[in-house]
CSV table of N, CA and C in Angstrom, one decimal:
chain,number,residue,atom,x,y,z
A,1,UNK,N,74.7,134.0,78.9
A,1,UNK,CA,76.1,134.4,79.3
A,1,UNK,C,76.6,133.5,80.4
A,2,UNK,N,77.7,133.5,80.3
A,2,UNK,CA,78.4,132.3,81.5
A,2,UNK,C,78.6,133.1,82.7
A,3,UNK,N,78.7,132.7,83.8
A,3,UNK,CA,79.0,133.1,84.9
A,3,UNK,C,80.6,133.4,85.2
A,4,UNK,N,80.9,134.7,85.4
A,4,UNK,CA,82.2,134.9,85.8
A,4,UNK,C,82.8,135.5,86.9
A,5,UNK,N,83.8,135.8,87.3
A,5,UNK,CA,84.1,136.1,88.4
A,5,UNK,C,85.1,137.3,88.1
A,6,UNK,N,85.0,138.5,88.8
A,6,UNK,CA,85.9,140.0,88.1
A,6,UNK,C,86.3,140.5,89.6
A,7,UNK,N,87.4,141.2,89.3
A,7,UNK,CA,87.8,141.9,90.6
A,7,UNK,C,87.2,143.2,90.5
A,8,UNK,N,86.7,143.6,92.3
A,8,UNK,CA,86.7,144.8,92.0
A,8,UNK,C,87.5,145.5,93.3
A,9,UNK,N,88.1,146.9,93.5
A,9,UNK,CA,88.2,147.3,94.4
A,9,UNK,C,87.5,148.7,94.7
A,10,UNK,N,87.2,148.9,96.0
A,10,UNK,CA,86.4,149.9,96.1
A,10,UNK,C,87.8,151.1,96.8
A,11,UNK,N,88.3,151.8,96.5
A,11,UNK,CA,89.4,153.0,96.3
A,11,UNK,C,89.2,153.9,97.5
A,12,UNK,N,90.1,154.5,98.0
A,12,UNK,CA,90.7,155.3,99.1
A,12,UNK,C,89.5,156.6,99.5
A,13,UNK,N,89.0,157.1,98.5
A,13,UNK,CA,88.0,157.9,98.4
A,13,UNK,C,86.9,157.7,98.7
A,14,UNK,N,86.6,156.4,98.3
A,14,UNK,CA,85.3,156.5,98.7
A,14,UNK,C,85.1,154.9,100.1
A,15,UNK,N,87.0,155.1,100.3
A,15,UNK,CA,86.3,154.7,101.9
A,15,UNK,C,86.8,155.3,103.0
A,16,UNK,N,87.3,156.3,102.5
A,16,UNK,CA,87.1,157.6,103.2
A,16,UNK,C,86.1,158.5,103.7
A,17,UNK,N,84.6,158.0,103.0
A,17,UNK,CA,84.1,158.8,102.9
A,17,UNK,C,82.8,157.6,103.5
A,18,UNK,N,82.6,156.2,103.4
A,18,UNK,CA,81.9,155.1,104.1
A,18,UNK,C,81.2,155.1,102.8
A,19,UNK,N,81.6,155.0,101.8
A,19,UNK,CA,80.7,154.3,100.9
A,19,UNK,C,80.8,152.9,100.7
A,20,UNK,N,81.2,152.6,101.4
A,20,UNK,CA,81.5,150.7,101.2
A,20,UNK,C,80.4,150.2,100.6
A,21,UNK,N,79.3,150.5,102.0
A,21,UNK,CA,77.9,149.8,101.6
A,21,UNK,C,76.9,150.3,100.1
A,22,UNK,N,77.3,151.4,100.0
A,22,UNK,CA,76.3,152.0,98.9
A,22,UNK,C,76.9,151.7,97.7
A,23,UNK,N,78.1,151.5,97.7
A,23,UNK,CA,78.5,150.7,96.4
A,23,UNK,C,78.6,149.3,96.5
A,24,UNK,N,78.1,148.4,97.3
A,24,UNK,CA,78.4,146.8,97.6
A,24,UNK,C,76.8,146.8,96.7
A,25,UNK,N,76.0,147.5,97.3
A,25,UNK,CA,74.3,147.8,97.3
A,25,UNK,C,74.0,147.6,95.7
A,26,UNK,N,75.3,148.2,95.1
A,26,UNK,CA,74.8,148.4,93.9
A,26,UNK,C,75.1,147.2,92.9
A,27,UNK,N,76.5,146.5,92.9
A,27,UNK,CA,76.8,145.4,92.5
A,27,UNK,C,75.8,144.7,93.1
A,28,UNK,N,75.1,144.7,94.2
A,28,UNK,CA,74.7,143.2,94.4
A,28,UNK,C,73.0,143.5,93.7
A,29,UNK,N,72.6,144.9,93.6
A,29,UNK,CA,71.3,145.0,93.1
A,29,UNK,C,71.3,144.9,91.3
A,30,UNK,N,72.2,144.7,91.1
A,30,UNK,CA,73.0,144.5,89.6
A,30,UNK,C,73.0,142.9,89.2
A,31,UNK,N,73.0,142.1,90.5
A,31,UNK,CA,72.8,140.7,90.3
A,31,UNK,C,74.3,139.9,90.6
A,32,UNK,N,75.1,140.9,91.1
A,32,UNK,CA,76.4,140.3,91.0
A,32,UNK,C,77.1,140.5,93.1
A,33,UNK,N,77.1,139.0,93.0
A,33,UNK,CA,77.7,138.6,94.8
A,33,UNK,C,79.0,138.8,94.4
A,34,UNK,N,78.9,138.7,96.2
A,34,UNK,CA,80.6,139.1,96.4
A,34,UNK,C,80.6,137.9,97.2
A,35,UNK,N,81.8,137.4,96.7
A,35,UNK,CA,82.4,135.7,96.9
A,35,UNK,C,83.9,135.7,97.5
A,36,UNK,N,84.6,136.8,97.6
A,36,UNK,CA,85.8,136.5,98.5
A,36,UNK,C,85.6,138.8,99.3
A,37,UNK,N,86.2,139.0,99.7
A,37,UNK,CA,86.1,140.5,100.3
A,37,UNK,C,87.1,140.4,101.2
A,38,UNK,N,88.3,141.7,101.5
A,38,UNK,CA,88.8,141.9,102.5
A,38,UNK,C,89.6,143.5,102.2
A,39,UNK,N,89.7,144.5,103.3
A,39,UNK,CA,89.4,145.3,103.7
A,39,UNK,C,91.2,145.9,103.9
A,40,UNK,N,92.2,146.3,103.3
A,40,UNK,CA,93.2,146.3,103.3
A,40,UNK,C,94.2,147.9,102.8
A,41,UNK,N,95.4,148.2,103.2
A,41,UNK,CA,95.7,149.4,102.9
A,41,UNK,C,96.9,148.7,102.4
A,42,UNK,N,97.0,149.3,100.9
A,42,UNK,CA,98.1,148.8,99.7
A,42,UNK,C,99.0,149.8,100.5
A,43,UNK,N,100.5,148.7,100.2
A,43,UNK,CA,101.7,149.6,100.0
A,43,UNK,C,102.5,150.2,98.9
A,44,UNK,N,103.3,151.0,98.6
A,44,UNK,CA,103.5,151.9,97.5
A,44,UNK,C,103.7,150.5,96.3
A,45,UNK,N,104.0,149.9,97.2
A,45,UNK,CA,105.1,148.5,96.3
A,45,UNK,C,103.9,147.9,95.6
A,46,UNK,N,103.2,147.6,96.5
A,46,UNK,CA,102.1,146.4,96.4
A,46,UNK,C,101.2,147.6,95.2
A,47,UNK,N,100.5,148.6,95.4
A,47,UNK,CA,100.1,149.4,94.5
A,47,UNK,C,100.8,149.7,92.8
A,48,UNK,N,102.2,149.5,93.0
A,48,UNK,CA,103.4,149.4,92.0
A,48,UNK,C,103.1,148.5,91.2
A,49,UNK,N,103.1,147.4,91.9
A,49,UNK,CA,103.0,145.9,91.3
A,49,UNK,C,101.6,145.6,90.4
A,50,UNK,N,100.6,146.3,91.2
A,50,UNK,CA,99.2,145.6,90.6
A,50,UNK,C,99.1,146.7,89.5
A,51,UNK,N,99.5,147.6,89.6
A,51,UNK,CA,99.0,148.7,88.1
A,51,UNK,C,100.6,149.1,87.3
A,52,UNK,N,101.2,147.8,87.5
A,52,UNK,CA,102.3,147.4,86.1
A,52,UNK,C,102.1,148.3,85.2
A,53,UNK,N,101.2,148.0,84.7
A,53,UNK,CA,100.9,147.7,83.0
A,53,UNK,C,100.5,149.2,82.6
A,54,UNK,N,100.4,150.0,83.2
A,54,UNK,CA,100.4,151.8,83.2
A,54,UNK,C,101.4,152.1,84.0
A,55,UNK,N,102.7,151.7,83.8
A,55,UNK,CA,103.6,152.0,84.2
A,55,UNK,C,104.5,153.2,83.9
A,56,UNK,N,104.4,152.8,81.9
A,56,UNK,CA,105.3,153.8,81.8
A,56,UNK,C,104.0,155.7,81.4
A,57,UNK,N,102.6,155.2,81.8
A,57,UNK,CA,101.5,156.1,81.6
A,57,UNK,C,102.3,157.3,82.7
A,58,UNK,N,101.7,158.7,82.1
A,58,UNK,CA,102.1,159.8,83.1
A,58,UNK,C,101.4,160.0,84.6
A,59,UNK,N,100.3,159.7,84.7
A,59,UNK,CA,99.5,159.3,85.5
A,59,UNK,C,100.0,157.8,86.7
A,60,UNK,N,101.0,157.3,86.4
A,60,UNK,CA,101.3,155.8,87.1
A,60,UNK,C,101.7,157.1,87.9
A,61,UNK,N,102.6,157.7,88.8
A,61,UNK,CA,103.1,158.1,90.1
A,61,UNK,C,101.9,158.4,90.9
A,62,UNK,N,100.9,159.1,90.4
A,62,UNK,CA,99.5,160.1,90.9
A,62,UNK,C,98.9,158.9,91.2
A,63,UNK,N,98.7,157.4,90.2
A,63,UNK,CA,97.7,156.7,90.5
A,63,UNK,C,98.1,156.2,92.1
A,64,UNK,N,99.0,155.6,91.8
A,64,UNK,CA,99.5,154.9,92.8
A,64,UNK,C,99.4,155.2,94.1
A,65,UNK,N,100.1,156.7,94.3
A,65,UNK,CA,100.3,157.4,95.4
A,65,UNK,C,98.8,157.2,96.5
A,66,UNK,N,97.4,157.6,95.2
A,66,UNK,CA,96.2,157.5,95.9
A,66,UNK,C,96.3,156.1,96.3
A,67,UNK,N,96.6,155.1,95.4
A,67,UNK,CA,96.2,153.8,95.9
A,67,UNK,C,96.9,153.2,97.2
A,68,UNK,N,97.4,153.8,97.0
A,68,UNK,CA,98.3,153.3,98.7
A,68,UNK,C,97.8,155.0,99.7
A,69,UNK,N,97.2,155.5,99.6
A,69,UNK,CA,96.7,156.8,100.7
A,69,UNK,C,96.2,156.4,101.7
A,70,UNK,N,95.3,155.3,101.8
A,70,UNK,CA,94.1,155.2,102.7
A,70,UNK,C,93.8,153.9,102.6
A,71,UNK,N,92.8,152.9,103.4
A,71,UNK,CA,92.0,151.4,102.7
A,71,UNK,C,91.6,151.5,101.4
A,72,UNK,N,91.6,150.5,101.0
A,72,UNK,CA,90.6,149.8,100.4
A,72,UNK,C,89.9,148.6,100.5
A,73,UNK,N,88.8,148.6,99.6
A,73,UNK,CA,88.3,147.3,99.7
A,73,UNK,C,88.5,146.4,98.0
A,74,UNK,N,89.0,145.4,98.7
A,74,UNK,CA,89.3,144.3,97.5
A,74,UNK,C,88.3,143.4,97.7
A,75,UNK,N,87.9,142.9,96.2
A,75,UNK,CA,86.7,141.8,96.3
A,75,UNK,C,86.3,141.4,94.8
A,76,UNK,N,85.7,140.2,95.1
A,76,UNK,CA,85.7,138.9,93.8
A,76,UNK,C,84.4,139.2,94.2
A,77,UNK,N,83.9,139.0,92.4
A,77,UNK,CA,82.2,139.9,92.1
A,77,UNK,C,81.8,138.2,91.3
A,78,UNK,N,81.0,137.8,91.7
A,78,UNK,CA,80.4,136.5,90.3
A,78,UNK,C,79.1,136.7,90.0
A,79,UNK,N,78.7,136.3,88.6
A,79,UNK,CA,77.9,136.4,88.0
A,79,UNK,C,78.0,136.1,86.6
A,80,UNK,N,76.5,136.3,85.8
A,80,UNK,CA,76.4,136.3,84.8
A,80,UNK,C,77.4,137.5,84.1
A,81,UNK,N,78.2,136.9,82.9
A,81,UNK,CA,78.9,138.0,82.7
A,81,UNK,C,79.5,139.3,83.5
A,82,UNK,N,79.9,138.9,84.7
A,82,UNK,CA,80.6,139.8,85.6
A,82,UNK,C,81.7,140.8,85.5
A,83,UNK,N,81.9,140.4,83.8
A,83,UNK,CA,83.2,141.4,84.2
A,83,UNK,C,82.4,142.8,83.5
A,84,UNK,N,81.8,142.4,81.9
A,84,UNK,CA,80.9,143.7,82.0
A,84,UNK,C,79.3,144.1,82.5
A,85,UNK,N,78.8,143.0,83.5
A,85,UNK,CA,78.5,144.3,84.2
A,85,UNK,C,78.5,144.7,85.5
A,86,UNK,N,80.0,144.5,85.6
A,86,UNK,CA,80.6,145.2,86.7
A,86,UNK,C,81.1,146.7,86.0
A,87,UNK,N,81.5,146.6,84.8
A,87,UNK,CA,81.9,147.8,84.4
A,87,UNK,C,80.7,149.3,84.0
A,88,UNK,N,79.8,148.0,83.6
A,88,UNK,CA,78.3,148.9,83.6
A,88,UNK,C,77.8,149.7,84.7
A,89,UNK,N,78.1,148.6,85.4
A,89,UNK,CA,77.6,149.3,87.4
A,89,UNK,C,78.6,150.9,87.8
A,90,UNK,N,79.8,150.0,87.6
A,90,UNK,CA,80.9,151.3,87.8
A,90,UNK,C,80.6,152.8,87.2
A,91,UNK,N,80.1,152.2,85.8
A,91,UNK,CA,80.4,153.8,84.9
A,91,UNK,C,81.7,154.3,84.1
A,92,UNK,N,81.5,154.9,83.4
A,92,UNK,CA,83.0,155.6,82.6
A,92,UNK,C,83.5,156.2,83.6
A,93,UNK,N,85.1,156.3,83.0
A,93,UNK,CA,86.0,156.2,84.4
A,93,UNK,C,86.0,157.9,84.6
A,94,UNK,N,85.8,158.5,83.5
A,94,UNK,CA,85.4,159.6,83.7
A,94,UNK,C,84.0,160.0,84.5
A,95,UNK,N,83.8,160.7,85.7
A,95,UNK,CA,82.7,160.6,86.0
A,95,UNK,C,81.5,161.8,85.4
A,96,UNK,N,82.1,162.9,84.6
A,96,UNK,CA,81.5,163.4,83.6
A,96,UNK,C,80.4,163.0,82.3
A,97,UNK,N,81.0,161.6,82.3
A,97,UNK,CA,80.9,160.6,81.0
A,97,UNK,C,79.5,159.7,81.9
A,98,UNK,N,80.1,159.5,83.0
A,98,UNK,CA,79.4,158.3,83.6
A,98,UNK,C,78.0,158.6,83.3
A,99,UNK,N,76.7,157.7,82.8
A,99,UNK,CA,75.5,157.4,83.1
A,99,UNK,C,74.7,157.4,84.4
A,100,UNK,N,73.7,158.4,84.2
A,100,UNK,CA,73.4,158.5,85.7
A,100,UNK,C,72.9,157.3,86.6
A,101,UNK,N,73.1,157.0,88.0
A,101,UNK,CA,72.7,156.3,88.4
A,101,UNK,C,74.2,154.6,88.7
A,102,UNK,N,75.2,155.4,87.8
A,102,UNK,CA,76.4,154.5,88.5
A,102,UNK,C,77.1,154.8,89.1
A,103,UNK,N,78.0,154.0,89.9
A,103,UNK,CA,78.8,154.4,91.0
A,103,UNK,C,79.7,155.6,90.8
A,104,UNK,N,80.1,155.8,89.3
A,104,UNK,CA,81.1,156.9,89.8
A,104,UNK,C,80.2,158.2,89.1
A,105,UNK,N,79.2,158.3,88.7
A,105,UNK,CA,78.3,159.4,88.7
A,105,UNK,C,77.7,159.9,89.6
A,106,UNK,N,77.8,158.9,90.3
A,106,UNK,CA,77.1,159.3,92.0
A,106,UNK,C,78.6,160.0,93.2
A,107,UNK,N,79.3,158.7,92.9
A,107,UNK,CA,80.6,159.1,94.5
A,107,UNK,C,81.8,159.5,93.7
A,108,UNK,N,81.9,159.3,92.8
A,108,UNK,CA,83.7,160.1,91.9
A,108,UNK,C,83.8,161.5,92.3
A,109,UNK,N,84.8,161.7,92.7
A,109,UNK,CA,85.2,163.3,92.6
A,109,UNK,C,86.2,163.3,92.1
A,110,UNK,N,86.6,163.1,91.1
A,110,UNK,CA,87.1,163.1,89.4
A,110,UNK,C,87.9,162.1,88.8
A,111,UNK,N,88.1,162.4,87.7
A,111,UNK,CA,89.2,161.0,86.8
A,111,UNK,C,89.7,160.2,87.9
A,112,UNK,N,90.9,160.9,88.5
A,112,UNK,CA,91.7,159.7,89.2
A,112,UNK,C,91.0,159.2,90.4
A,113,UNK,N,90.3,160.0,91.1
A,113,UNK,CA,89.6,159.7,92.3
A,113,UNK,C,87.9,159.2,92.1
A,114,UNK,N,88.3,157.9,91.4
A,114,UNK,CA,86.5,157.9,90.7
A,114,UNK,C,86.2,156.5,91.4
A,115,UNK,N,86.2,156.3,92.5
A,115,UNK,CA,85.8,155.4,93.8
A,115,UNK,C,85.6,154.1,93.6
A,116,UNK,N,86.2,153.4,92.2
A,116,UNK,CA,86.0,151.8,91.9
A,116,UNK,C,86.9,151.7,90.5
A,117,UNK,N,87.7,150.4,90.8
A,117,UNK,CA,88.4,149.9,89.8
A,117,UNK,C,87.8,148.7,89.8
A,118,UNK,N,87.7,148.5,88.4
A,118,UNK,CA,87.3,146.9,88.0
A,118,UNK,C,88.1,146.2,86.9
A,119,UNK,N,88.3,145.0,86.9
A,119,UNK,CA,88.9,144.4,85.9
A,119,UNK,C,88.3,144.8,84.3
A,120,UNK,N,89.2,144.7,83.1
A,120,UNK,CA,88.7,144.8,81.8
A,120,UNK,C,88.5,143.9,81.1
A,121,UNK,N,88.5,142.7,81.1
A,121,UNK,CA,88.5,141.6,80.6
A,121,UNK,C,88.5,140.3,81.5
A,122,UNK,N,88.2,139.2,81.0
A,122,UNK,CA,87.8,138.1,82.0
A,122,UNK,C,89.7,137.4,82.1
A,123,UNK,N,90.4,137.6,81.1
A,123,UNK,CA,91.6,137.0,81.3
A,123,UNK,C,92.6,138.1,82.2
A,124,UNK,N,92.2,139.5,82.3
A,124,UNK,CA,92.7,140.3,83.5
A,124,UNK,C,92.1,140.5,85.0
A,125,UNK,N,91.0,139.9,84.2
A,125,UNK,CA,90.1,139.3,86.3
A,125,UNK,C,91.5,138.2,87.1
A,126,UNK,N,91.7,137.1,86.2
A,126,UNK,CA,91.8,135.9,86.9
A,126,UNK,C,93.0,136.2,87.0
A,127,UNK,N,94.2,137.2,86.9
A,127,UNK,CA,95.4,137.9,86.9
A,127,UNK,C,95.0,138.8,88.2
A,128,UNK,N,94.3,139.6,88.5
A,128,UNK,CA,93.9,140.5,89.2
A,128,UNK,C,93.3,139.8,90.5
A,129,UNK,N,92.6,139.0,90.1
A,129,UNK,CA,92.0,137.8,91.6
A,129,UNK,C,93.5,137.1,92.2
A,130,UNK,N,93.8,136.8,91.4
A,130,UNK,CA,94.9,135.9,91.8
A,130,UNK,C,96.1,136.7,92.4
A,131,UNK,N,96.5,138.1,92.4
A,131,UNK,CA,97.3,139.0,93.0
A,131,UNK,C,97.1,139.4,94.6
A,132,UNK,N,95.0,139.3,94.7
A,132,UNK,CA,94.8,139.7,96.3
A,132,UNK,C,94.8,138.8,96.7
A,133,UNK,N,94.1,137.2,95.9
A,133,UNK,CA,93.2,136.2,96.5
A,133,UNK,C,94.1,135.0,96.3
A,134,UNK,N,93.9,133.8,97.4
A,134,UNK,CA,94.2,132.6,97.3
A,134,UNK,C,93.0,131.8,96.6
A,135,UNK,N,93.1,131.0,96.0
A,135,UNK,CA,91.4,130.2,95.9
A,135,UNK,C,90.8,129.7,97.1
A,136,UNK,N,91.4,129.4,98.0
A,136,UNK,CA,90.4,129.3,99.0
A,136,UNK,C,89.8,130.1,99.9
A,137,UNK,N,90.4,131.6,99.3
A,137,UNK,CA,89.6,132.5,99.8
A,137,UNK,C,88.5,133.2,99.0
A,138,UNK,N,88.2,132.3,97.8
A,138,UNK,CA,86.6,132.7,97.0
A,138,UNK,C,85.6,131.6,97.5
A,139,UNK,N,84.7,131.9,97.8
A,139,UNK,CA,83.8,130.8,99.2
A,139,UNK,C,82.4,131.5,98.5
A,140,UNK,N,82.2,131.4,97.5
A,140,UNK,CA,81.2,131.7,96.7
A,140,UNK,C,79.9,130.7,96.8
């Protein structure tokens, strides 16, 4: 598998709650570094902007509102095939669904509040990196 690079962010809930490290723990025991990271609270706009594409979903006002509540952490994940398995680490977004032992079967406290977004594709990484990140802010 080629080495790729996926966004992830770690969500309002669960840095509300100091899981930073227990979910960094997990991507990195998963095989996948963190090559750019920064620590930031979205604005309604800025949260607007990045989750477009569920715009006209019923769910776009609820998502957003959380995504701009509190910090998050934004960050570029590389590795072998990074974007799924970053998605692997995360778990189904439902955390009912999720497999034990991933992030959001452990720290989700439900659908919308499920403590990690990750990119779905390698051509929505480099869309999604390029929204938080400059390239000289991936120092991989």
């Amino acid at each position: 598998m080629a080495i790729e690079r996926t966004l992830s962010i770690i969500k309002p809930d669960a840095t509300r709650r100091n899981l930073t490290g227990k979910i960094n723990a997990k991507f990195e025991d998963a095989g996948l570094r963190i090559v750019a990271q920064k620590r930031m609270k979205l604005s309604i706009e800025q949260a607007q902007q990045f989750y477009a594409v569920h715009s006209a979903r019923p769910f776009f006002g609820e998502l957003t509102e959380f995504m701009a509540s509190g910090p998050v952490v934004v960050q570029v994940l590389e590795g072998e095939g990074a974007v799924l398995k970053n998605r692997e680490v995360m778990g189904a977004t439902n955390p009912k669904d999720a497999a034990p032992g991933t992030i959001r079967a452990e720290f989700a406290e439900s659908v919308g509040e499920n403590s990690v977004h990750g990119s779905d594709a390698p051509e929505t990484a480099a869309q999604e990196i390029a929204f938080f990140f400059a390239g000289t802010e991936l120092v991989g």
